[in-house]
Tab-separated table of C-alpha atoms and ligand atoms in Angstrom:
chain	number	residue	atom	x	y	z
A	1	MET	CA	22.746	9.294	-1.638
A	2	GLN	CA	20.189	8.352	-4.248
A	3	ALA	CA	16.816	9.717	-3.298
A	4	ALA	CA	14.127	7.068	-3.704
A	5	GLY	CA	12.161	7.778	-6.814
A	6	THR	CA	14.677	10.259	-8.189
A	7	ARG	CA	17.731	9.727	-10.306
A	8	GLY	CA	19.477	13.061	-10.163
A	9	GLU	CA	22.909	13.723	-11.642
A	10	ALA	CA	25.663	15.064	-9.402
A	11	ALA	CA	26.749	18.649	-10.077
A	12	ARG	CA	29.386	18.910	-12.823
A	13	PRO	CA	32.906	19.754	-11.571
A	14	GLY	CA	33.290	23.494	-11.122
A	15	THR	CA	29.531	24.056	-10.859
A	16	LYS	CA	27.419	24.585	-7.761
A	17	SER	CA	24.739	22.221	-6.504
A	18	SER	CA	22.201	24.979	-6.144
A	19	LEU	CA	19.288	26.620	-7.869
A	20	THR	CA	19.351	30.340	-8.650
A	21	VAL	CA	15.914	31.902	-8.562
A	22	ILE	CA	15.102	35.452	-9.668
A	23	ASP	CA	11.828	36.848	-8.354
A	24	ASN	CA	10.618	38.997	-11.241
A	25	ARG	CA	8.259	40.837	-8.890
A	26	THR	CA	11.177	42.340	-6.966
A	27	GLY	CA	14.220	41.616	-9.140
A	28	LYS	CA	15.838	39.885	-6.145
A	29	GLN	CA	17.967	36.799	-6.664
A	30	TYR	CA	18.104	33.797	-4.317
A	31	GLU	CA	20.327	30.766	-4.212
A	32	LEU	CA	18.635	27.596	-2.996
A	33	PRO	CA	20.791	24.560	-2.169
A	34	ILE	CA	20.091	21.333	-4.066
A	35	GLU	CA	20.576	18.195	-2.011
A	36	ASP	CA	19.688	14.697	-3.253
A	37	ASN	CA	18.249	16.277	-6.400
A	38	THR	CA	15.775	18.154	-4.240
A	39	VAL	CA	15.237	21.716	-3.107
A	40	ARG	CA	13.622	22.375	0.249
A	41	ALA	CA	10.141	23.830	-0.052
A	42	LEU	CA	10.753	25.929	3.073
A	43	ASP	CA	13.680	27.664	1.321
A	44	PHE	CA	11.103	29.366	-0.903
A	45	ARG	CA	9.542	31.044	2.118
A	46	GLN	CA	12.333	33.662	2.193
A	47	ILE	CA	11.139	34.866	-1.237
A	48	LYS	CA	8.866	37.792	-0.359
A	49	THR	CA	7.646	40.995	-1.937
A	50	GLY	CA	7.730	42.824	1.391
A	51	PRO	CA	7.873	42.300	5.151
A	52	ASP	CA	4.131	41.499	5.373
A	53	ASP	CA	4.306	38.885	2.649
A	54	PHE	CA	4.011	35.312	4.012
A	55	GLY	CA	6.599	34.123	1.497
A	56	LEU	CA	6.417	31.815	-1.485
A	57	MET	CA	4.910	28.343	-1.144
A	58	THR	CA	5.002	25.397	-3.508
A	59	TYR	CA	1.671	24.057	-4.805
A	60	ASP	CA	1.563	20.304	-5.423
A	61	PRO	CA	-1.930	18.781	-5.340
A	62	ALA	CA	-1.744	14.984	-4.946
A	63	PHE	CA	1.996	15.253	-4.178
A	64	MET	CA	3.026	14.685	-7.768
A	65	ASN	CA	6.540	16.027	-7.196
A	66	THR	CA	7.043	16.391	-3.474
A	67	ALA	CA	9.248	14.217	-1.260
A	68	SER	CA	7.673	14.138	2.206
A	69	CYS	CA	10.409	12.222	3.984
A	70	ARG	CA	13.794	10.588	3.776
A	71	SER	CA	13.428	6.826	3.754
A	72	SER	CA	15.815	3.901	3.572
A	73	VAL	CA	13.098	1.251	3.327
A	74	THR	CA	12.150	0.918	-0.324
A	75	PHE	CA	13.664	2.147	-3.573
A	76	ILE	CA	11.612	2.469	-6.752
A	77	ASP	CA	12.766	3.585	-10.169
A	78	GLY	CA	9.518	3.887	-12.046
A	79	ASP	CA	11.100	4.440	-15.463
A	80	GLN	CA	13.283	1.351	-15.220
A	81	GLY	CA	10.712	-0.833	-13.430
A	82	ILE	CA	12.975	-1.333	-10.395
A	83	LEU	CA	11.716	-2.157	-6.907
A	84	ARG	CA	14.052	-2.948	-4.004
A	85	TYR	CA	13.459	-3.479	-0.297
A	86	ARG	CA	16.457	-2.240	1.682
A	87	GLY	CA	18.545	-2.595	-1.471
A	88	TYR	CA	17.503	-6.150	-2.378
A	89	PRO	CA	15.741	-6.550	-5.762
A	90	ILE	CA	12.136	-7.667	-5.412
A	91	GLU	CA	12.762	-10.496	-7.901
A	92	GLN	CA	15.416	-12.066	-5.638
A	93	LEU	CA	13.338	-11.639	-2.508
A	94	ALA	CA	10.341	-13.274	-4.200
A	95	GLU	CA	12.514	-16.125	-5.401
A	96	GLN	CA	14.519	-16.828	-2.248
A	97	CYS	CA	12.754	-15.490	0.843
A	98	SER	CA	9.632	-16.097	2.859
A	99	TYR	CA	7.203	-13.285	3.602
A	100	LEU	CA	8.294	-13.205	7.239
A	101	GLU	CA	11.945	-12.834	6.201
A	102	ALA	CA	10.967	-9.942	3.916
A	103	ALA	CA	8.946	-8.412	6.772
A	104	TYR	CA	11.981	-8.697	9.077
A	105	LEU	CA	14.092	-7.042	6.384
A	106	LEU	CA	11.679	-4.124	6.077
A	107	ILE	CA	11.416	-3.616	9.818
A	108	HIS	CA	15.032	-4.280	10.875
A	109	GLY	CA	16.933	-3.183	7.776
A	110	ASP	CA	18.578	-6.492	6.968
A	111	LEU	CA	17.663	-10.100	6.335
A	112	PRO	CA	17.575	-12.310	9.444
A	113	THR	CA	20.061	-15.056	10.219
A	114	ALA	CA	18.513	-18.499	10.763
A	115	VAL	CA	18.462	-17.896	14.546
A	116	GLN	CA	16.918	-14.435	14.168
A	117	ALA	CA	14.346	-15.754	11.700
A	118	ALA	CA	13.259	-18.498	14.119
A	119	ALA	CA	12.917	-16.042	17.031
A	120	TRP	CA	11.046	-13.545	14.805
A	121	SER	CA	8.514	-16.021	13.429
A	122	GLY	CA	8.072	-17.516	16.931
A	123	SER	CA	7.251	-14.088	18.394
A	124	ILE	CA	4.807	-13.325	15.598
A	125	ALA	CA	3.106	-16.728	15.931
A	126	ARG	CA	2.773	-16.306	19.719
A	127	HIS	CA	1.027	-12.968	19.215
A	128	ALA	CA	-1.325	-14.185	16.475
A	129	PRO	CA	-4.326	-14.926	18.755
A	130	VAL	CA	-6.630	-11.903	18.967
A	131	PRO	CA	-8.211	-10.687	22.236
A	132	GLU	CA	-11.296	-12.775	23.027
A	133	ASN	CA	-13.626	-9.753	22.926
A	134	VAL	CA	-12.739	-9.080	19.299
A	135	LYS	CA	-14.866	-12.091	18.398
A	136	LYS	CA	-17.897	-10.487	20.076
A	137	PHE	CA	-17.146	-7.277	18.235
A	138	LEU	CA	-17.116	-9.152	14.910
A	139	GLU	CA	-20.515	-10.673	15.692
A	140	GLY	CA	-22.011	-7.186	15.333
A	141	PHE	CA	-21.348	-7.044	11.599
A	142	HIS	CA	-24.071	-8.035	9.136
A	143	SER	CA	-23.472	-11.190	7.130
A	144	ASP	CA	-23.313	-9.146	3.910
A	145	ALA	CA	-20.716	-6.683	5.249
A	146	HIS	CA	-17.608	-5.984	3.190
A	147	PRO	CA	-14.658	-7.625	4.994
A	148	MET	CA	-12.335	-4.643	4.463
A	149	PRO	CA	-14.227	-2.200	6.715
A	150	MET	CA	-14.518	-5.084	9.201
A	151	PHE	CA	-10.738	-5.469	9.042
A	152	ILE	CA	-10.183	-1.715	9.360
A	153	SER	CA	-12.384	-1.426	12.427
A	154	THR	CA	-11.043	-4.521	14.170
A	155	ILE	CA	-7.481	-3.261	13.651
A	156	ALA	CA	-8.573	0.038	15.247
A	157	SER	CA	-10.282	-1.855	18.082
A	158	LEU	CA	-6.947	-3.412	19.078
A	159	SER	CA	-5.992	0.015	20.363
A	160	THR	CA	-8.564	-0.456	23.150
A	161	PHE	CA	-6.947	-3.703	24.267
A	162	TYR	CA	-3.279	-2.720	24.047
A	163	ARG	CA	-3.385	0.669	25.706
A	164	SER	CA	0.275	0.747	26.708
A	165	SER	CA	1.171	0.793	23.004
A	166	ARG	CA	0.439	4.518	23.218
A	167	ASP	CA	3.862	4.961	24.769
A	168	LEU	CA	5.684	5.427	21.486
A	169	ASN	CA	9.021	5.987	23.226
A	170	ASP	CA	9.053	2.491	24.710
A	171	ALA	CA	11.080	0.256	22.381
A	172	GLN	CA	9.673	-2.906	23.933
A	173	GLU	CA	6.121	-1.695	23.326
A	174	ARG	CA	6.996	-0.909	19.720
A	175	ASP	CA	8.369	-4.460	19.274
A	176	LEU	CA	5.189	-5.920	20.754
A	177	THR	CA	3.103	-3.793	18.397
A	178	VAL	CA	5.038	-5.152	15.428
A	179	TYR	CA	4.567	-8.789	16.546
A	180	ARG	CA	0.880	-8.251	17.238
A	181	LEU	CA	0.005	-6.422	14.054
A	182	ILE	CA	1.877	-8.775	11.724
A	183	GLY	CA	0.628	-11.785	13.744
A	184	GLN	CA	-2.984	-10.727	14.138
A	185	ALA	CA	-3.656	-9.280	10.685
A	186	PRO	CA	-4.237	-12.773	9.182
A	187	THR	CA	-6.260	-13.840	12.225
A	188	LEU	CA	-8.568	-10.821	11.961
A	189	ALA	CA	-8.880	-11.342	8.214
A	190	ALA	CA	-9.750	-15.028	8.599
A	191	TYR	CA	-12.206	-14.318	11.421
A	192	ALA	CA	-13.970	-11.714	9.271
A	193	TYR	CA	-14.259	-14.313	6.508
A	194	ARG	CA	-15.565	-17.013	8.877
A	195	HIS	CA	-18.103	-14.647	10.400
A	196	LEU	CA	-19.413	-13.676	6.958
A	197	ASN	CA	-19.708	-17.344	6.020
A	198	GLY	CA	-21.301	-18.397	9.310
A	199	LEU	CA	-18.359	-20.658	10.149
A	200	PRO	CA	-16.771	-21.219	13.560
A	201	TYR	CA	-13.444	-19.486	14.115
A	202	VAL	CA	-10.264	-21.542	13.785
A	203	ALA	CA	-7.592	-20.411	16.250
A	204	PRO	CA	-4.086	-19.703	14.943
A	205	ASP	CA	-1.728	-22.687	15.083
A	206	GLU	CA	1.776	-21.769	16.277
A	207	GLU	CA	3.260	-24.848	14.672
A	208	MET	CA	2.251	-23.839	11.146
A	209	GLY	CA	4.096	-21.351	8.954
A	210	TYR	CA	2.645	-17.831	8.676
A	211	THR	CA	0.840	-18.278	5.372
A	212	ALA	CA	-0.111	-21.954	5.857
A	213	ASN	CA	-1.647	-20.981	9.200
A	214	PHE	CA	-3.624	-18.198	7.521
A	215	LEU	CA	-5.041	-20.605	4.940
A	216	ASN	CA	-5.845	-23.043	7.757
A	217	MET	CA	-7.766	-20.354	9.692
A	218	MET	CA	-9.606	-19.424	6.490
A	219	PHE	CA	-10.509	-22.716	4.902
A	220	LYS	CA	-10.400	-25.505	7.521
A	221	ARG	CA	-13.795	-27.172	7.687
A	222	GLY	CA	-14.614	-30.515	9.350
A	223	GLU	CA	-11.334	-32.258	8.513
A	224	ARG	CA	-8.946	-33.195	11.343
A	225	HIS	CA	-5.919	-31.724	9.604
A	226	TYR	CA	-6.221	-29.162	6.876
A	227	ALA	CA	-3.163	-28.930	4.677
A	228	ALA	CA	-3.147	-26.439	1.830
A	229	ASN	CA	-1.171	-27.391	-1.276
A	230	PRO	CA	2.454	-26.213	-0.634
A	231	SER	CA	2.668	-24.585	-4.097
A	232	LEU	CA	-0.395	-22.495	-3.279
A	233	VAL	CA	0.939	-21.584	0.154
A	234	ARG	CA	4.149	-20.432	-1.505
A	235	ALA	CA	2.245	-18.467	-4.160
A	236	LEU	CA	0.321	-16.538	-1.493
A	237	ASP	CA	3.520	-16.012	0.508
A	238	ILE	CA	5.131	-14.468	-2.595
A	239	LEU	CA	2.117	-12.209	-3.129
A	240	PHE	CA	2.518	-10.992	0.456
A	241	ILE	CA	6.200	-10.230	-0.292
A	242	LEU	CA	5.312	-8.310	-3.467
A	243	GLN	CA	2.743	-6.214	-1.643
A	244	ALA	CA	4.752	-5.614	1.531
A	245	ASP	CA	5.973	-2.101	0.781
A	246	HIS	CA	5.935	0.463	-1.979
A	247	GLU	CA	7.493	3.626	-0.591
A	248	GLN	CA	5.214	6.666	-0.170
A	249	ASN	CA	2.000	5.335	-1.723
A	250	CYS	CA	-1.424	6.553	-0.588
A	251	SER	CA	-1.813	4.197	2.411
A	252	THR	CA	1.800	4.558	3.550
A	253	ASN	CA	1.526	8.315	3.366
A	254	THR	CA	-1.619	7.911	5.463
A	255	VAL	CA	0.107	5.822	8.127
A	256	ARG	CA	2.813	8.467	8.356
A	257	GLY	CA	0.261	11.283	8.353
A	258	VAL	CA	-1.995	9.751	11.002
A	259	GLY	CA	1.009	8.482	12.980
A	260	SER	CA	2.610	11.930	12.893
A	261	SER	CA	-0.024	13.078	15.408
A	262	ARG	CA	1.590	10.521	17.776
A	263	VAL	CA	-1.626	8.522	17.962
A	264	ASP	CA	-1.331	4.845	18.966
A	265	PRO	CA	-0.101	2.482	16.217
A	266	TYR	CA	-3.374	0.537	15.859
A	267	SER	CA	-5.284	3.708	14.997
A	268	ALA	CA	-2.550	4.687	12.547
A	269	MET	CA	-2.651	1.251	10.843
A	270	ALA	CA	-6.457	1.385	10.652
A	271	GLY	CA	-6.094	4.714	8.832
A	272	ALA	CA	-3.659	3.148	6.389
A	273	ALA	CA	-5.973	0.194	5.789
A	274	ALA	CA	-8.830	2.623	5.082
A	275	ALA	CA	-6.708	4.358	2.449
A	276	LEU	CA	-5.863	1.001	0.915
A	277	TYR	CA	-9.556	0.127	0.573
A	278	GLY	CA	-10.148	2.616	-2.253
A	279	PRO	CA	-10.568	1.290	-5.808
A	280	LEU	CA	-7.692	3.428	-7.056
A	281	HIS	CA	-5.342	1.759	-4.563
A	282	GLY	CA	-5.656	-1.668	-2.894
A	283	GLY	CA	-9.269	-2.066	-3.943
A	284	ALA	CA	-8.160	-2.258	-7.577
A	285	ASN	CA	-7.616	-6.031	-7.577
A	286	GLU	CA	-11.242	-6.568	-6.592
A	287	ALA	CA	-12.275	-4.089	-9.298
A	288	VAL	CA	-10.185	-5.989	-11.886
A	289	LEU	CA	-12.069	-9.211	-11.207
A	290	ARG	CA	-15.421	-7.447	-11.470
A	291	MET	CA	-14.266	-5.893	-14.740
A	292	LEU	CA	-13.199	-9.283	-16.146
A	293	ASP	CA	-16.545	-10.776	-15.069
A	294	GLU	CA	-18.373	-7.948	-16.769
A	295	ILE	CA	-16.429	-8.352	-20.019
A	296	GLY	CA	-17.243	-12.052	-19.854
A	297	THR	CA	-15.768	-13.286	-23.138
A	298	ILE	CA	-12.715	-12.494	-25.240
A	299	ASP	CA	-14.757	-11.223	-28.189
A	300	ARG	CA	-16.082	-8.379	-26.008
A	301	VAL	CA	-12.586	-7.092	-25.176
A	302	PRO	CA	-12.296	-4.675	-28.171
A	303	ALA	CA	-15.605	-3.003	-27.261
A	304	PHE	CA	-14.456	-2.611	-23.681
A	305	ILE	CA	-11.143	-1.082	-24.791
A	306	ALA	CA	-13.102	1.330	-27.006
A	307	ASP	CA	-15.126	2.410	-23.948
A	308	VAL	CA	-11.899	2.978	-22.008
A	309	LYS	CA	-10.450	5.077	-24.815
A	310	GLY	CA	-13.712	6.993	-25.034
A	311	GLY	CA	-13.327	7.952	-21.363
A	312	LYS	CA	-16.368	5.920	-20.297
A	313	ARG	CA	-14.370	3.384	-18.267
A	314	LYS	CA	-11.024	2.802	-16.651
A	315	LEU	CA	-8.978	-0.250	-17.425
A	316	MET	CA	-8.588	-1.377	-13.817
A	317	GLY	CA	-5.196	-2.839	-12.923
A	318	PHE	CA	-3.519	-0.577	-15.468
A	319	GLY	CA	-1.503	2.554	-14.827
A	320	HIS	CA	0.603	3.668	-11.927
A	321	ARG	CA	1.706	6.981	-10.496
A	322	VAL	CA	5.326	5.831	-10.373
A	323	TYR	CA	5.837	2.975	-12.845
A	324	LYS	CA	5.853	4.292	-16.374
A	325	ASN	CA	7.440	1.294	-18.085
A	326	PHE	CA	6.379	-1.851	-16.284
A	327	ASP	CA	5.531	-2.849	-12.731
A	328	PRO	CA	8.113	-5.499	-11.746
A	329	ARG	CA	5.588	-7.040	-9.348
A	330	ALA	CA	3.147	-7.618	-12.199
A	331	ALA	CA	5.881	-9.409	-14.176
A	332	ILE	CA	6.573	-11.786	-11.239
A	333	ILE	CA	2.874	-12.461	-10.697
A	334	LYS	CA	2.259	-13.151	-14.367
A	335	LYS	CA	4.964	-15.822	-14.305
A	336	MET	CA	3.638	-17.262	-11.058
A	337	ALA	CA	0.122	-17.558	-12.475
A	338	ASP	CA	1.134	-20.535	-14.627
A	339	GLN	CA	2.450	-22.454	-11.610
A	340	VAL	CA	-0.722	-21.765	-9.649
A	341	PHE	CA	-3.027	-22.711	-12.498
A	342	GLU	CA	-1.119	-25.984	-12.906
A	343	VAL	CA	-2.464	-26.920	-9.467
A	344	THR	CA	-5.881	-25.271	-9.530
A	345	GLY	CA	-6.767	-25.473	-13.217
A	346	ARG	CA	-6.700	-22.471	-15.527
A	347	ASN	CA	-8.865	-19.513	-14.591
A	348	PRO	CA	-10.790	-18.718	-17.805
A	349	LYS	CA	-10.585	-15.016	-16.971
A	350	LEU	CA	-6.833	-15.203	-17.562
A	351	ASP	CA	-7.473	-15.310	-21.310
A	352	ILE	CA	-9.554	-12.145	-21.098
A	353	ALA	CA	-6.814	-10.456	-19.041
A	354	LEU	CA	-4.126	-11.526	-21.518
A	355	GLU	CA	-6.187	-10.204	-24.425
A	356	LEU	CA	-6.761	-6.872	-22.664
A	357	GLU	CA	-3.024	-6.586	-22.080
A	358	ARG	CA	-2.191	-7.588	-25.656
A	359	ILE	CA	-4.503	-4.982	-27.179
A	360	ALA	CA	-3.539	-2.252	-24.684
A	361	ARG	CA	0.174	-2.771	-25.264
A	362	GLY	CA	-0.256	-2.185	-28.975
A	363	ASP	CA	-2.609	0.776	-28.673
A	364	ASP	CA	-1.411	4.361	-28.765
A	365	TYR	CA	-3.889	5.486	-26.066
A	366	PHE	CA	-2.129	3.291	-23.497
A	367	ILE	CA	1.387	3.608	-24.939
A	368	SER	CA	1.342	7.404	-25.014
A	369	ARG	CA	0.050	7.577	-21.430
A	370	LYS	CA	2.545	4.940	-20.298
A	371	LEU	CA	-0.196	2.666	-18.966
A	372	TYR	CA	0.978	-0.873	-18.173
A	373	PRO	CA	-0.415	-3.658	-15.981
A	374	ASN	CA	0.200	-2.977	-12.302
A	375	VAL	CA	0.435	-5.462	-9.413
A	376	ASP	CA	-3.336	-5.738	-9.221
A	377	PHE	CA	-3.958	-6.772	-12.796
A	378	TYR	CA	-3.007	-10.430	-12.306
A	379	SER	CA	-2.989	-10.802	-8.499
A	380	GLY	CA	-6.787	-11.074	-8.346
A	381	LEU	CA	-6.775	-14.044	-10.717
A	382	ILE	CA	-4.381	-15.860	-8.422
A	383	TYR	CA	-6.372	-14.970	-5.336
A	384	GLN	CA	-9.462	-16.317	-7.010
A	385	ALA	CA	-7.667	-19.521	-7.966
A	386	LEU	CA	-6.757	-19.856	-4.275
A	387	ASN	CA	-10.494	-19.705	-3.471
A	388	PHE	CA	-10.663	-16.178	-2.084
A	389	PRO	CA	-13.804	-14.264	-3.104
A	390	PRO	CA	-13.091	-10.890	-4.841
A	391	ILE	CA	-14.623	-8.986	-1.937
A	392	PHE	CA	-11.746	-10.323	0.167
A	393	PHE	CA	-8.861	-9.190	-2.076
A	394	PRO	CA	-8.178	-5.806	-0.443
A	395	VAL	CA	-7.886	-7.576	2.926
A	396	LEU	CA	-5.206	-9.874	1.502
A	397	PHE	CA	-3.338	-6.831	0.267
A	398	ALA	CA	-3.536	-5.309	3.761
A	399	ILE	CA	-2.043	-8.430	5.372
A	400	GLY	CA	1.035	-8.195	3.143
A	401	ARG	CA	1.304	-4.405	3.444
A	402	MET	CA	1.176	-4.426	7.272
A	403	SER	CA	4.955	-4.988	7.566
A	404	GLY	CA	5.647	-2.071	5.206
A	405	TRP	CA	3.331	0.260	7.103
A	406	LEU	CA	5.049	-0.702	10.343
A	407	ALA	CA	8.542	-0.199	8.881
A	408	GLN	CA	7.576	3.256	7.605
A	409	TRP	CA	5.835	4.182	10.854
A	410	LEU	CA	8.928	3.177	12.888
A	411	GLU	CA	11.178	5.125	10.543
A	412	MET	CA	8.964	8.193	10.885
A	413	LEU	CA	9.001	8.024	14.693
A	414	GLN	CA	12.795	8.013	14.708
A	415	ASP	CA	13.278	10.741	12.120
A	416	PRO	CA	14.198	13.993	13.914
A	417	GLU	CA	13.030	16.036	10.895
A	418	GLN	CA	9.467	14.714	11.081
A	419	LYS	CA	6.706	16.654	12.800
A	420	ILE	CA	2.935	16.492	12.679
A	421	TYR	CA	1.843	16.430	9.009
A	422	ARG	CA	0.271	19.727	8.127
A	423	PRO	CA	0.247	20.823	4.472
A	424	ARG	CA	-0.545	24.391	3.461
A	425	GLN	CA	-3.398	25.452	1.193
A	426	ILE	CA	-4.233	28.198	-1.257
A	427	TYR	CA	-7.394	29.744	0.125
A	428	THR	CA	-10.029	30.247	-2.575
A	429	GLY	CA	-13.046	31.192	-0.421
A	430	SER	CA	-14.816	34.477	0.357
A	431	ASP	CA	-13.205	37.487	1.889
A	432	LYS	CA	-14.378	38.471	5.379
A	433	ARG	CA	-18.189	38.622	5.609
A	434	ILE	CA	-20.642	39.714	8.310
A	435	VAL	CA	-23.019	37.013	9.628
A	436	PRO	CA	-26.563	38.157	8.636
A	437	GLN	CA	-29.661	37.700	10.795
A	438	VAL	CA	-31.582	34.489	9.958
A	439	SER	CA	-34.405	36.535	8.368
A	440	GLN	CA	-31.910	38.178	6.002
A	441	ARG	CA	-30.209	34.991	4.817
A	442	GLN	CA	-30.896	33.788	1.291
B	501	ACO	N1	-7.484	3.286	-17.703
B	501	ACO	C1	-7.646	4.243	-18.637
B	501	ACO	N2	-7.010	5.427	-18.630
B	501	ACO	C2	-6.176	5.651	-17.604
B	501	ACO	C3	-5.936	4.694	-16.602
B	501	ACO	C4	-6.626	3.480	-16.665
B	501	ACO	N3	-6.429	2.532	-15.738
B	501	ACO	N4	-5.037	5.194	-15.712
B	501	ACO	C5	-4.740	6.425	-16.165
B	501	ACO	N5	-5.421	6.698	-17.303
B	501	ACO	C6	-5.314	7.911	-18.122
B	501	ACO	C7	-6.008	9.094	-17.445
B	501	ACO	O1	-7.348	9.184	-17.830
B	501	ACO	C8	-5.161	10.245	-17.971
B	501	ACO	O2	-5.543	10.482	-19.311
B	501	ACO	P1	-5.557	11.997	-19.886
B	501	ACO	O3	-4.123	12.433	-19.844
B	501	ACO	O4	-6.130	11.863	-21.252
B	501	ACO	O5	-6.426	12.793	-18.946
B	501	ACO	C9	-3.737	9.663	-18.007
B	501	ACO	O6	-3.919	8.257	-18.193
B	501	ACO	C10	-2.943	9.934	-16.751
B	501	ACO	O7	-3.645	9.364	-15.656
B	501	ACO	P2	-3.711	9.959	-14.198
B	501	ACO	O8	-5.045	9.632	-13.605
B	501	ACO	O9	-3.309	11.415	-14.216
B	501	ACO	O10	-2.554	9.150	-13.469
B	501	ACO	P3	-2.347	9.056	-11.894
B	501	ACO	O11	-0.897	8.885	-11.696
B	501	ACO	O12	-3.014	10.175	-11.185
B	501	ACO	O13	-3.145	7.732	-11.491
B	501	ACO	C11	-3.691	5.497	-11.033
B	501	ACO	C12	-2.568	6.510	-11.245
B	501	ACO	C13	-4.639	5.992	-9.899
B	501	ACO	C14	-3.087	4.177	-10.590
B	501	ACO	C15	-4.496	5.342	-12.337
B	501	ACO	O14	-3.635	4.869	-13.364
B	501	ACO	C16	-5.684	4.420	-12.196
B	501	ACO	O15	-6.752	4.870	-11.781
B	501	ACO	N6	-5.544	3.094	-12.510
B	501	ACO	C17	-6.624	2.147	-12.347
B	501	ACO	C18	-6.762	1.745	-10.887
B	501	ACO	C19	-5.634	0.828	-10.450
B	501	ACO	O16	-5.308	-0.144	-11.101
B	501	ACO	N7	-5.089	1.138	-9.270
B	501	ACO	C20	-4.021	0.327	-8.656
B	501	ACO	C21	-2.730	1.077	-8.634
B	501	ACO	S1	-1.460	0.060	-7.989
B	501	ACO	C22	-1.761	0.059	-6.331
B	501	ACO	O17	-2.251	0.941	-5.730
B	501	ACO	C23	-1.402	-1.131	-5.639
């Protein structure tokens, strides 16, 4: 088995697949098995200086080198720029599949037949309407609210309506949860947008495709029939595919962590969406647009790059914990941008983005740190061309990522090795102290 994110070599013939560790404190030697290029952190616990010793732990802030699960959903090779869902290269999925097919693949493990695809999209469309009271709930938000916290809280609120979803052992309930969350994510997103813009809600239309229906709920005004340009519908559908899963990233780790307490799935997904909101994660595409606005013109790019190199700024949309060569999603989006701009007209910020990339790719600061454009560097430009305001970008990311979160959550529930997430710590605080009287406290 090839562990996602690792490319270990098999043991050479005649050698053992194990790690020999000598504890220099005691002189004792231990043999730790290596499986899938990994040693088990718990195997270190046997390494003790005496019977009262707790045993050795591994210290890995920010999980830089720790596998927290076994997963068959997504494979990434960050050095080679490879991303596959269930074994299929992201490039082929983006070229040949719809978002709902990719979502089915992530959840069920294989691509649907035509019959399965029709039943799947029908079930999702039927569950797209949100409970009526959610609209009242949305009315409570100020008109200048950020749509992402609105999305996060409305996702959490679904837990109050679908209480039987708490029975995680009921397969039928789990299926319903999947239909509802994939179906209602665009509805909640569009309703947040309409509320902020003082527009009446447009109910989901079962007859429309997933992404066309989303655009209809977002942008339909007085016209009898709203029909988004098919090239733009396809572009957004592809963006949803590209963002659908990315193995154990911050929000996916969150959905597994929150879900590991066996909380209901809506609360777990709200937790994941909250993690996605941060500017270092799914909020980066919004930050990229703000950065491009701030730079304003191409001639100001060198000064901005100098600020980045001087540690004053970050080049948003650049860098990735895993990709150290290129982000294959960014390459697909960059190509797609031309097709979108053919329909919408060229976004002038594209030239600034291209110039930033050109300078960064030739500059040792970025080369030596292996900083390349990530998925968010160009996605925001496309979102903007599709008429979405930057404040809305993280919500779009969350719609696409919902299927990945669900696939990972389902996998976690069925993994007999998984338990409630509970990392260890190295305590750095005071030794035992006596509580002083108030008059003696300083
Ligand atoms: N601009 C400038 N310098 C950067 C950037 C950047 N975007 N990213 C990393 N660096 C520098 C760091 O300052 C550090 O330099 P140093 O070695 O001199 O201290 C070095 O590169 C290593 O960076 P880390 O922060 O250690 O890398 P890490 O893996 O922890 O962070 C991250 C990855 C969060 C994505 C980071 O590159 C970043 O903040 N990028 C900008 C935000 C962004 O685009 N996020 C979206 C990621 S993709 C996604 O979530 C969908």
